PDB file of C-alpha atoms in Angstrom:
ATOM      1  CA  UNK A 291     -55.028   7.841  20.505  1.00 39.00           C
ATOM      2  CA  UNK A 292     -54.158   5.851  17.379  1.00 44.00           C
ATOM      3  CA  UNK A 293     -56.423   6.466  14.281  1.00 46.00           C
ATOM      4  CA  UNK A 294     -58.359   3.422  13.027  1.00 47.00           C
ATOM      5  CA  UNK A 295     -56.423   3.859   9.809  1.00 51.00           C
ATOM      6  CA  UNK A 296     -53.167   2.914  11.600  1.00 55.00           C
ATOM      7  CA  UNK A 297     -54.708  -0.308  13.265  1.00 63.00           C
ATOM      8  CA  UNK A 298     -52.429  -3.224  11.998  1.00 65.00           C
ATOM      9  CA  UNK A 299     -55.354  -5.659  12.036  1.00 66.00           C
ATOM     10  CA  UNK A 300     -57.600  -3.328  10.005  1.00 73.00           C
ATOM     11  CA  UNK A 301     -54.816  -2.831   7.455  1.00 72.00           C
ATOM     12  CA  UNK A 302     -54.048  -6.585   7.133  1.00 68.00           C
ATOM     13  CA  UNK A 303     -57.578  -7.605   6.623  1.00 72.00           C
ATOM     14  CA  UNK A 304     -58.062  -4.759   4.165  1.00 78.00           C
ATOM     15  CA  UNK A 305     -55.214  -6.299   2.176  1.00 74.00           C
ATOM     16  CA  UNK A 306     -56.339  -9.987   2.748  1.00 73.00           C
ATOM     17  CA  UNK A 307     -60.328  -9.756   3.028  1.00 77.00           C
ATOM     18  CA  UNK A 308     -60.729 -13.481   2.523  1.00 70.00           C
ATOM     19  CA  UNK A 309     -59.053 -14.007   5.972  1.00 75.00           C
ATOM     20  CA  UNK A 310     -61.805 -11.915   7.797  1.00 80.00           C
ATOM     21  CA  UNK A 311     -63.853 -14.984   8.868  1.00 83.00           C
ATOM     22  CA  UNK A 312     -60.569 -16.777  10.008  1.00 81.00           C
ATOM     23  CA  UNK A 313     -59.607 -13.736  12.159  1.00 82.00           C
ATOM     24  CA  UNK A 314     -63.179 -13.510  13.537  1.00 87.00           C
ATOM     25  CA  UNK A 315     -63.031 -17.197  14.646  1.00 88.00           C
ATOM     26  CA  UNK A 316     -59.486 -16.702  15.925  1.00 85.00           C
ATOM     27  CA  UNK A 317     -60.606 -13.885  18.114  1.00 88.00           C
ATOM     28  CA  UNK A 318     -63.656 -15.850  19.506  1.00 92.00           C
ATOM     29  CA  UNK A 319     -61.525 -18.692  20.537  1.00 92.00           C
ATOM     30  CA  UNK A 320     -59.110 -16.099  22.119  1.00 91.00           C
ATOM     31  CA  UNK A 321     -62.046 -14.751  24.016  1.00 94.00           C
ATOM     32  CA  UNK A 322     -63.022 -18.312  25.165  1.00 96.00           C
ATOM     33  CA  UNK A 323     -59.452 -18.764  26.390  1.00 95.00           C
ATOM     34  CA  UNK A 324     -59.396 -15.476  28.151  1.00 94.00           C
ATOM     35  CA  UNK A 325     -56.509 -14.013  30.056  1.00 94.00           C
ATOM     36  CA  UNK A 326     -55.662 -16.364  32.698  1.00 95.00           C
ATOM     37  CA  UNK A 327     -52.866 -15.744  35.329  1.00 95.00           C
ATOM     38  CA  UNK A 328     -49.616 -17.034  33.693  1.00 95.00           C
ATOM     39  CA  UNK A 329     -48.020 -19.946  35.581  1.00 93.00           C
ATOM     40  CA  UNK A 330     -44.853 -18.843  37.373  1.00 89.00           C
ATOM     41  CA  UNK A 331     -41.544 -20.337  36.467  1.00 86.00           C
ATOM     42  CA  UNK A 332     -38.573 -19.492  38.636  1.00 86.00           C
ATOM     43  CA  UNK A 333     -35.214 -18.198  37.340  1.00 86.00           C
ATOM     44  CA  UNK A 334     -33.629 -21.580  38.122  1.00 89.00           C
ATOM     45  CA  UNK A 335     -35.838 -23.106  35.524  1.00 91.00           C
ATOM     46  CA  UNK A 336     -34.544 -20.647  32.771  1.00 92.00           C
ATOM     47  CA  UNK A 337     -31.045 -21.340  33.909  1.00 92.00           C
ATOM     48  CA  UNK A 338     -31.531 -25.153  33.360  1.00 93.00           C
ATOM     49  CA  UNK A 339     -32.834 -24.406  29.843  1.00 94.00           C
ATOM     50  CA  UNK A 340     -29.828 -22.229  28.947  1.00 93.00           C
ATOM     51  CA  UNK A 341     -27.335 -24.702  30.339  1.00 94.00           C
ATOM     52  CA  UNK A 342     -28.818 -27.927  29.402  1.00 94.00           C
ATOM     53  CA  UNK A 343     -30.940 -26.860  26.474  1.00 94.00           C
ATOM     54  CA  UNK A 344     -33.906 -28.451  28.092  1.00 94.00           C
ATOM     55  CA  UNK A 345     -37.307 -26.535  27.208  1.00 96.00           C
ATOM     56  CA  UNK A 346     -38.991 -25.216  30.402  1.00 95.00           C
ATOM     57  CA  UNK A 347     -42.041 -27.148  29.904  1.00 95.00           C
ATOM     58  CA  UNK A 348     -40.155 -30.401  29.272  1.00 94.00           C
ATOM     59  CA  UNK A 349     -38.779 -30.165  32.757  1.00 94.00           C
ATOM     60  CA  UNK A 350     -40.956 -32.331  34.914  1.00 93.00           C
ATOM     61  CA  UNK A 351     -41.675 -29.918  37.638  1.00 92.00           C
ATOM     62  CA  UNK A 352     -42.849 -27.210  35.308  1.00 93.00           C
ATOM     63  CA  UNK A 353     -44.475 -29.513  32.956  1.00 95.00           C
ATOM     64  CA  UNK A 354     -46.713 -30.725  35.880  1.00 96.00           C
ATOM     65  CA  UNK A 355     -47.446 -27.034  36.752  1.00 96.00           C
ATOM     66  CA  UNK A 356     -48.682 -26.336  33.252  1.00 97.00           C
ATOM     67  CA  UNK A 357     -50.769 -29.577  32.973  1.00 98.00           C
ATOM     68  CA  UNK A 358     -52.478 -28.649  36.376  1.00 97.00           C
ATOM     69  CA  UNK A 359     -53.318 -25.146  35.077  1.00 97.00           C
ATOM     70  CA  UNK A 360     -54.798 -26.404  31.779  1.00 98.00           C
ATOM     71  CA  UNK A 361     -56.624 -29.116  33.605  1.00 98.00           C
ATOM     72  CA  UNK A 362     -58.352 -26.462  35.934  1.00 97.00           C
ATOM     73  CA  UNK A 363     -59.496 -24.243  32.916  1.00 97.00           C
ATOM     74  CA  UNK A 364     -60.052 -26.442  29.919  1.00 97.00           C
ATOM     75  CA  UNK A 365     -63.516 -27.486  30.421  1.00 98.00           C
ATOM     76  CA  UNK A 366     -64.630 -23.937  30.911  1.00 98.00           C
ATOM     77  CA  UNK A 367     -62.799 -22.928  27.579  1.00 98.00           C
ATOM     78  CA  UNK A 368     -64.403 -25.577  25.587  1.00 98.00           C
ATOM     79  CA  UNK A 369     -67.851 -24.896  27.036  1.00 98.00           C
ATOM     80  CA  UNK A 370     -67.525 -21.244  26.004  1.00 97.00           C
ATOM     81  CA  UNK A 371     -66.420 -22.317  22.493  1.00 97.00           C
ATOM     82  CA  UNK A 372     -69.335 -24.732  22.319  1.00 97.00           C
ATOM     83  CA  UNK A 373     -71.727 -21.629  22.900  1.00 97.00           C
ATOM     84  CA  UNK A 374     -69.831 -19.149  20.751  1.00 96.00           C
ATOM     85  CA  UNK A 375     -70.636 -17.951  17.139  1.00 96.00           C
ATOM     86  CA  UNK A 376     -68.108 -20.160  15.679  1.00 94.00           C
ATOM     87  CA  UNK A 377     -68.559 -22.714  12.828  1.00 93.00           C
ATOM     88  CA  UNK A 378     -70.906 -25.604  13.665  1.00 95.00           C
ATOM     89  CA  UNK A 379     -68.143 -28.128  13.264  1.00 95.00           C
ATOM     90  CA  UNK A 380     -66.085 -26.370  16.106  1.00 95.00           C
ATOM     91  CA  UNK A 381     -69.195 -26.193  18.340  1.00 97.00           C
ATOM     92  CA  UNK A 382     -69.882 -29.869  17.961  1.00 97.00           C
ATOM     93  CA  UNK A 383     -66.165 -30.773  18.430  1.00 97.00           C
ATOM     94  CA  UNK A 384     -66.070 -28.886  21.622  1.00 98.00           C
ATOM     95  CA  UNK A 385     -69.374 -30.522  23.105  1.00 98.00           C
ATOM     96  CA  UNK A 386     -67.950 -33.976  22.041  1.00 98.00           C
ATOM     97  CA  UNK A 387     -64.619 -33.382  23.972  1.00 98.00           C
ATOM     98  CA  UNK A 388     -66.704 -32.204  26.912  1.00 98.00           C
ATOM     99  CA  UNK A 389     -68.940 -35.298  26.899  1.00 98.00           C
ATOM    100  CA  UNK A 390     -65.781 -37.483  26.650  1.00 98.00           C
ATOM    101  CA  UNK A 391     -64.082 -35.697  29.624  1.00 98.00           C
ATOM    102  CA  UNK A 392     -67.214 -35.788  31.853  1.00 97.00           C
ATOM    103  CA  UNK A 393     -67.048 -39.370  33.121  1.00 97.00           C
ATOM    104  CA  UNK A 394     -63.278 -39.561  33.405  1.00 98.00           C
ATOM    105  CA  UNK A 395     -61.106 -39.218  36.371  1.00 97.00           C
ATOM    106  CA  UNK A 396     -58.574 -36.464  36.760  1.00 97.00           C
ATOM    107  CA  UNK A 397     -55.670 -38.572  35.633  1.00 97.00           C
ATOM    108  CA  UNK A 398     -57.496 -39.642  32.527  1.00 97.00           C
ATOM    109  CA  UNK A 399     -58.495 -35.991  31.700  1.00 98.00           C
ATOM    110  CA  UNK A 400     -54.884 -35.049  32.067  1.00 98.00           C
ATOM    111  CA  UNK A 401     -53.674 -37.614  29.505  1.00 98.00           C
ATOM    112  CA  UNK A 402     -54.900 -35.577  26.633  1.00 98.00           C
ATOM    113  CA  UNK A 403     -53.027 -32.507  27.995  1.00 98.00           C
ATOM    114  CA  UNK A 404     -49.841 -34.419  28.717  1.00 97.00           C
ATOM    115  CA  UNK A 405     -49.768 -35.977  25.134  1.00 97.00           C
ATOM    116  CA  UNK A 406     -50.182 -32.375  23.523  1.00 96.00           C
ATOM    117  CA  UNK A 407     -47.575 -30.918  25.882  1.00 95.00           C
ATOM    118  CA  UNK A 408     -45.040 -33.608  25.157  1.00 94.00           C
ATOM    119  CA  UNK A 409     -45.848 -33.743  21.522  1.00 91.00           C
ATOM    120  CA  UNK A 410     -46.614 -37.379  21.565  1.00 94.00           C
ATOM    121  CA  UNK A 411     -48.707 -37.459  18.414  1.00 91.00           C
ATOM    122  CA  UNK A 412     -49.294 -41.150  18.482  1.00 95.00           C
ATOM    123  CA  UNK A 413     -50.738 -41.033  22.020  1.00 96.00           C
ATOM    124  CA  UNK A 414     -52.942 -38.023  21.357  1.00 96.00           C
ATOM    125  CA  UNK A 415     -54.283 -39.527  18.144  1.00 96.00           C
ATOM    126  CA  UNK A 416     -55.029 -42.781  19.878  1.00 98.00           C
ATOM    127  CA  UNK A 417     -56.981 -40.943  22.573  1.00 98.00           C
ATOM    128  CA  UNK A 418     -58.992 -38.906  19.917  1.00 97.00           C
ATOM    129  CA  UNK A 419     -59.669 -42.246  18.099  1.00 97.00           C
ATOM    130  CA  UNK A 420     -60.875 -44.034  21.084  1.00 97.00           C
ATOM    131  CA  UNK A 421     -63.337 -41.254  21.944  1.00 97.00           C
ATOM    132  CA  UNK A 422     -64.121 -40.280  18.319  1.00 97.00           C
ATOM    133  CA  UNK A 423     -62.877 -36.654  18.809  1.00 97.00           C
ATOM    134  CA  UNK A 424     -61.754 -33.959  16.382  1.00 96.00           C
ATOM    135  CA  UNK A 425     -58.034 -34.458  16.875  1.00 95.00           C
ATOM    136  CA  UNK A 426     -56.782 -31.195  15.172  1.00 92.00           C
ATOM    137  CA  UNK A 427     -59.236 -28.812  16.893  1.00 93.00           C
ATOM    138  CA  UNK A 428     -58.596 -30.146  20.348  1.00 96.00           C
ATOM    139  CA  UNK A 429     -54.873 -30.113  19.832  1.00 94.00           C
ATOM    140  CA  UNK A 430     -54.799 -26.632  18.753  1.00 92.00           C
ATOM    141  CA  UNK A 431     -57.179 -25.267  21.300  1.00 95.00           C
ATOM    142  CA  UNK A 432     -55.035 -26.849  24.065  1.00 96.00           C
ATOM    143  CA  UNK A 433     -52.029 -24.919  22.539  1.00 94.00           C
ATOM    144  CA  UNK A 434     -53.931 -21.875  22.608  1.00 94.00           C
ATOM    145  CA  UNK A 435     -54.463 -22.387  26.452  1.00 97.00           C
ATOM    146  CA  UNK A 436     -50.887 -23.111  26.760  1.00 96.00           C
ATOM    147  CA  UNK A 437     -49.821 -20.009  24.929  1.00 94.00           C
ATOM    148  CA  UNK A 438     -52.068 -17.975  27.252  1.00 95.00           C
ATOM    149  CA  UNK A 439     -50.468 -19.513  30.334  1.00 97.00           C
ATOM    150  CA  UNK A 440     -46.885 -18.727  29.361  1.00 96.00           C
ATOM    151  CA  UNK A 441     -45.655 -15.566  30.826  1.00 95.00           C
ATOM    152  CA  UNK A 442     -45.130 -12.951  28.298  1.00 93.00           C
ATOM    153  CA  UNK A 443     -41.480 -12.189  29.362  1.00 93.00           C
ATOM    154  CA  UNK A 444     -40.536 -15.730  28.491  1.00 94.00           C
ATOM    155  CA  UNK A 445     -41.855 -15.237  24.880  1.00 93.00           C
ATOM    156  CA  UNK A 446     -39.692 -12.184  24.262  1.00 90.00           C
ATOM    157  CA  UNK A 447     -36.443 -12.948  22.403  1.00 89.00           C
ATOM    158  CA  UNK A 448     -34.454 -10.799  24.767  1.00 89.00           C
ATOM    159  CA  UNK A 449     -35.036 -13.131  27.466  1.00 91.00           C
ATOM    160  CA  UNK A 450     -33.119 -15.877  25.755  1.00 91.00           C
ATOM    161  CA  UNK A 451     -30.678 -13.691  23.893  1.00 86.00           C
ATOM    162  CA  UNK A 452     -30.117 -10.165  25.345  1.00 81.00           C
ATOM    163  CA  UNK A 453     -26.950  -9.976  23.136  1.00 79.00           C
ATOM    164  CA  UNK A 454     -27.473 -11.390  19.741  1.00 73.00           C
ATOM    165  CA  UNK A 455     -23.696 -11.765  19.161  1.00 73.00           C
ATOM    166  CA  UNK A 456     -23.516 -14.124  22.070  1.00 78.00           C
ATOM    167  CA  UNK A 457     -26.859 -15.954  22.268  1.00 77.00           C
ATOM    168  CA  UNK A 458     -27.671 -17.897  25.289  1.00 87.00           C
ATOM    169  CA  UNK A 459     -30.067 -20.142  23.500  1.00 91.00           C
ATOM    170  CA  UNK A 460     -29.949 -20.867  19.795  1.00 88.00           C
ATOM    171  CA  UNK A 461     -31.383 -24.306  19.246  1.00 93.00           C
ATOM    172  CA  UNK A 462     -33.818 -25.225  16.508  1.00 92.00           C
ATOM    173  CA  UNK A 463     -36.683 -25.731  18.884  1.00 94.00           C
ATOM    174  CA  UNK A 464     -38.542 -23.514  21.317  1.00 95.00           C
ATOM    175  CA  UNK A 465     -36.850 -22.788  24.564  1.00 96.00           C
ATOM    176  CA  UNK A 466     -40.187 -22.738  26.430  1.00 96.00           C
ATOM    177  CA  UNK A 467     -42.294 -25.691  25.041  1.00 95.00           C
ATOM    178  CA  UNK A 468     -39.773 -27.486  22.831  1.00 94.00           C
ATOM    179  CA  UNK A 469     -41.868 -27.260  19.453  1.00 92.00           C
ATOM    180  CA  UNK A 470     -40.172 -26.502  16.153  1.00 91.00           C
ATOM    181  CA  UNK A 471     -40.805 -23.096  14.505  1.00 91.00           C
ATOM    182  CA  UNK A 472     -43.630 -22.288  12.494  1.00 85.00           C
ATOM    183  CA  UNK A 473     -42.120 -19.370  10.713  1.00 89.00           C
ATOM    184  CA  UNK A 474     -38.757 -17.341  10.519  1.00 91.00           C
ATOM    185  CA  UNK A 475     -38.690 -13.478  10.835  1.00 88.00           C
ATOM    186  CA  UNK A 476     -35.899 -11.479   9.385  1.00 86.00           C
ATOM    187  CA  UNK A 477     -35.159  -8.325  11.315  1.00 80.00           C
ATOM    188  CA  UNK A 478     -32.902  -5.573  10.551  1.00 75.00           C
ATOM    189  CA  UNK A 479     -29.668  -5.821  12.845  1.00 75.00           C
ATOM    190  CA  UNK A 480     -26.563  -3.495  12.287  1.00 74.00           C
ATOM    191  CA  UNK A 481     -25.812  -3.467   8.690  1.00 66.00           C
ATOM    192  CA  UNK A 482     -27.595  -6.630   7.825  1.00 68.00           C
ATOM    193  CA  UNK A 483     -30.405  -8.820   9.238  1.00 78.00           C
ATOM    194  CA  UNK A 484     -30.738 -11.265  12.028  1.00 86.00           C
ATOM    195  CA  UNK A 485     -33.131 -14.329  12.001  1.00 90.00           C
ATOM    196  CA  UNK A 486     -35.716 -15.027  14.813  1.00 91.00           C
ATOM    197  CA  UNK A 487     -37.746 -18.155  14.913  1.00 92.00           C
ATOM    198  CA  UNK A 488     -41.358 -18.162  16.215  1.00 90.00           C
ATOM    199  CA  UNK A 489     -42.822 -21.239  17.947  1.00 90.00           C
ATOM    200  CA  UNK A 490     -46.115 -22.506  16.354  1.00 84.00           C
ATOM    201  CA  UNK A 491     -47.315 -23.557  19.850  1.00 88.00           C
ATOM    202  CA  UNK A 492     -46.737 -21.085  22.551  1.00 91.00           C
ATOM    203  CA  UNK A 493     -45.678 -18.130  20.334  1.00 88.00           C
ATOM    204  CA  UNK A 494     -42.200 -17.668  21.833  1.00 92.00           C
ATOM    205  CA  UNK A 495     -39.564 -16.020  19.798  1.00 90.00           C
ATOM    206  CA  UNK A 496     -35.783 -16.705  19.847  1.00 92.00           C
ATOM    207  CA  UNK A 497     -32.676 -16.048  17.966  1.00 91.00           C
ATOM    208  CA  UNK A 498     -31.275 -18.553  15.473  1.00 92.00           C
ATOM    209  CA  UNK A 499     -28.115 -18.353  13.149  1.00 88.00           C
ATOM    210  CA  UNK A 500     -28.759 -16.424  10.057  1.00 84.00           C
ATOM    211  CA  UNK A 501     -27.698 -19.327   7.651  1.00 87.00           C
ATOM    212  CA  UNK A 502     -28.750 -22.766   7.574  1.00 91.00           C
ATOM    213  CA  UNK A 503     -31.792 -25.184   7.637  1.00 94.00           C
ATOM    214  CA  UNK A 504     -33.725 -24.755  10.783  1.00 93.00           C
ATOM    215  CA  UNK A 505     -34.685 -28.416  10.897  1.00 93.00           C
ATOM    216  CA  UNK A 506     -31.890 -30.396  10.019  1.00 92.00           C
ATOM    217  CA  UNK A 507     -28.976 -28.091  10.568  1.00 91.00           C
ATOM    218  CA  UNK A 508     -27.543 -28.201   7.131  1.00 93.00           C
ATOM    219  CA  UNK A 509     -25.367 -25.166   6.493  1.00 92.00           C
ATOM    220  CA  UNK A 510     -24.182 -26.155   2.952  1.00 93.00           C
ATOM    221  CA  UNK A 511     -25.660 -23.392   0.727  1.00 90.00           C
ATOM    222  CA  UNK A 512     -25.188 -25.508  -2.318  1.00 92.00           C
ATOM    223  CA  UNK A 513     -27.891 -27.683  -0.908  1.00 94.00           C
ATOM    224  CA  UNK A 514     -30.294 -24.635  -0.135  1.00 92.00           C
ATOM    225  CA  UNK A 515     -32.371 -22.574  -2.187  1.00 92.00           C
ATOM    226  CA  UNK A 516     -35.234 -19.933  -1.783  1.00 90.00           C
ATOM    227  CA  UNK A 517     -38.580 -19.652  -3.598  1.00 86.00           C
ATOM    228  CA  UNK A 518     -39.776 -16.113  -3.961  1.00 82.00           C
ATOM    229  CA  UNK A 519     -43.265 -15.753  -5.154  1.00 76.00           C
ATOM    230  CA  UNK A 520     -43.978 -13.078  -7.591  1.00 73.00           C
ATOM    231  CA  UNK A 521     -47.034 -11.821  -5.654  1.00 67.00           C
ATOM    232  CA  UNK A 522     -45.220 -11.107  -2.287  1.00 67.00           C
ATOM    233  CA  UNK A 523     -41.961  -9.237  -1.496  1.00 73.00           C
ATOM    234  CA  UNK A 524     -42.226  -9.859   2.020  1.00 82.00           C
ATOM    235  CA  UNK A 525     -42.558 -13.672   2.391  1.00 86.00           C
ATOM    236  CA  UNK A 526     -40.274 -16.310   0.917  1.00 89.00           C
ATOM    237  CA  UNK A 527     -39.672 -19.989   1.406  1.00 92.00           C
ATOM    238  CA  UNK A 528     -36.282 -21.090   2.481  1.00 93.00           C
ATOM    239  CA  UNK A 529     -35.933 -24.744   1.300  1.00 94.00           C
ATOM    240  CA  UNK A 530     -33.285 -27.169   2.394  1.00 94.00           C
ATOM    241  CA  UNK A 531     -32.477 -29.814  -0.432  1.00 94.00           C
ATOM    242  CA  UNK A 532     -30.891 -32.023   2.082  1.00 95.00           C
ATOM    243  CA  UNK A 533     -33.954 -32.898   4.178  1.00 94.00           C
ATOM    244  CA  UNK A 534     -36.556 -31.520   1.855  1.00 93.00           C
ATOM    245  CA  UNK A 535     -38.284 -29.299   4.415  1.00 93.00           C
ATOM    246  CA  UNK A 536     -38.890 -25.530   4.132  1.00 93.00           C
ATOM    247  CA  UNK A 537     -39.748 -22.648   6.458  1.00 93.00           C
ATOM    248  CA  UNK A 538     -41.635 -19.518   5.589  1.00 91.00           C
ATOM    249  CA  UNK A 539     -39.510 -16.296   6.085  1.00 91.00           C
ATOM    250  CA  UNK A 540     -41.114 -13.029   6.901  1.00 88.00           C
ATOM    251  CA  UNK A 541     -38.992 -10.049   5.747  1.00 82.00           C
ATOM    252  CA  UNK A 542     -41.296  -7.200   5.654  1.00 73.00           C
ATOM    253  CA  UNK A 543     -42.294  -4.484   7.937  1.00 67.00           C
ATOM    254  CA  UNK A 544     -43.333  -5.002  11.590  1.00 63.00           C
ATOM    255  CA  UNK A 545     -46.626  -3.732  12.708  1.00 57.00           C
ATOM    256  CA  UNK A 546     -46.547  -5.354  16.032  1.00 53.00           C
ATOM    257  CA  UNK A 547     -44.549  -7.930  17.740  1.00 55.00           C
ATOM    258  CA  UNK A 548     -47.248 -10.343  18.937  1.00 56.00           C
ATOM    259  CA  UNK A 549     -47.446 -13.867  17.836  1.00 58.00           C
ATOM    260  CA  UNK A 550     -50.812 -13.078  16.048  1.00 67.00           C
ATOM    261  CA  UNK A 551     -48.824 -10.924  13.737  1.00 67.00           C
ATOM    262  CA  UNK A 552     -46.931 -14.027  12.585  1.00 64.00           C
ATOM    263  CA  UNK A 553     -49.968 -16.338  12.365  1.00 69.00           C
ATOM    264  CA  UNK A 554     -51.680 -13.665  10.214  1.00 75.00           C
ATOM    265  CA  UNK A 555     -48.666 -13.732   7.701  1.00 77.00           C
ATOM    266  CA  UNK A 556     -49.013 -17.547   7.788  1.00 79.00           C
ATOM    267  CA  UNK A 557     -52.669 -17.401   6.996  1.00 78.00           C
ATOM    268  CA  UNK A 558     -52.227 -15.042   4.227  1.00 78.00           C
ATOM    269  CA  UNK A 559     -49.838 -17.253   2.433  1.00 81.00           C
ATOM    270  CA  UNK A 560     -51.490 -20.674   2.621  1.00 81.00           C
ATOM    271  CA  UNK A 561     -51.075 -20.932  -1.051  1.00 80.00           C
ATOM    272  CA  UNK A 562     -47.340 -21.082  -0.627  1.00 84.00           C
ATOM    273  CA  UNK A 563     -47.600 -24.155   1.601  1.00 85.00           C
ATOM    274  CA  UNK A 564     -49.823 -25.804  -1.006  1.00 83.00           C
ATOM    275  CA  UNK A 565     -47.404 -24.947  -3.653  1.00 83.00           C
ATOM    276  CA  UNK A 566     -44.455 -26.450  -1.639  1.00 87.00           C
ATOM    277  CA  UNK A 567     -46.502 -29.568  -1.043  1.00 86.00           C
ATOM    278  CA  UNK A 568     -46.810 -29.918  -4.916  1.00 86.00           C
ATOM    279  CA  UNK A 569     -43.037 -29.886  -5.103  1.00 87.00           C
ATOM    280  CA  UNK A 570     -42.704 -32.708  -2.498  1.00 89.00           C
ATOM    281  CA  UNK A 571     -41.519 -30.294   0.329  1.00 90.00           C
ATOM    282  CA  UNK A 572     -42.651 -30.495   3.893  1.00 87.00           C
ATOM    283  CA  UNK A 573     -43.100 -27.924   6.816  1.00 82.00           C
ATOM    284  CA  UNK A 574     -42.793 -28.745  10.336  1.00 79.00           C
ATOM    285  CA  UNK A 575     -44.540 -26.852  13.207  1.00 70.00           C
ATOM    286  CA  UNK A 576     -47.241 -25.679  10.935  1.00 58.00           C
ATOM    287  CA  UNK A 577     -50.539 -25.249  12.721  1.00 51.00           C
ATOM    288  CA  UNK A 578     -52.510 -24.496   9.425  1.00 46.00           C
ATOM    289  CA  UNK A 579     -52.030 -27.629   7.394  1.00 42.00           C
ATOM    290  CA  UNK A 580     -51.974 -30.220  10.179  1.00 45.00           C
TER     291      UNK A 580
END
């Protein structure tokens, strides 16, 4: 049995005590979502993603399957959040969403889910404005449900790239849901390092080329630079001067391989996001600053 002193979460919070409340709320929302039975996606769906570069959940058949699964559980999830020991604003936002859903028919309730899943920000914003709802909270919670419903094996980078030297999928968007990455993770590989990207929505990891902007595809190193903060030797910002976007890149030890591990690192370095914004830089796929 592991000693408490080796628990990754305890070590992380000891180093970043100001994140304890964030972690507590994160865990409460996770508890509200629970551990539902993942939706089943047949091998042919994975094959289509590899061959046509079409994310699994953007394939109509499987998007409908995910929408139905979320529809069946979302009201229970938001009801549990409304009763949980979370900040009052979250409780109120959950209750307001439940009240808005109550009189709606099934198709109207699914509109919220479809807008999130297809990343139609304008449609989702319009829905939330119509019912005076907390857009960011509802969207992020629906993504937490999506992440819980995606089978674990599909989030594993070996599913998409069993051989890093000959990757089957190496696009700059998630092979499962299609979102752009929230963070990059440099891992030791042979005599150097390889780069994995991590989805900010469903938590999937996949391999991406070691050099270049993950957003615009620029590979001209003369138009790229890195920002390495003095207070951290494990996180840096990879900046593209062509599109003025950046991605946080983790290059430290790995305590675990869960998506939570990446989110913790993102929380701990929000000050880097603010610094980047001051310099006119933008980050895509970021669940913290949206």
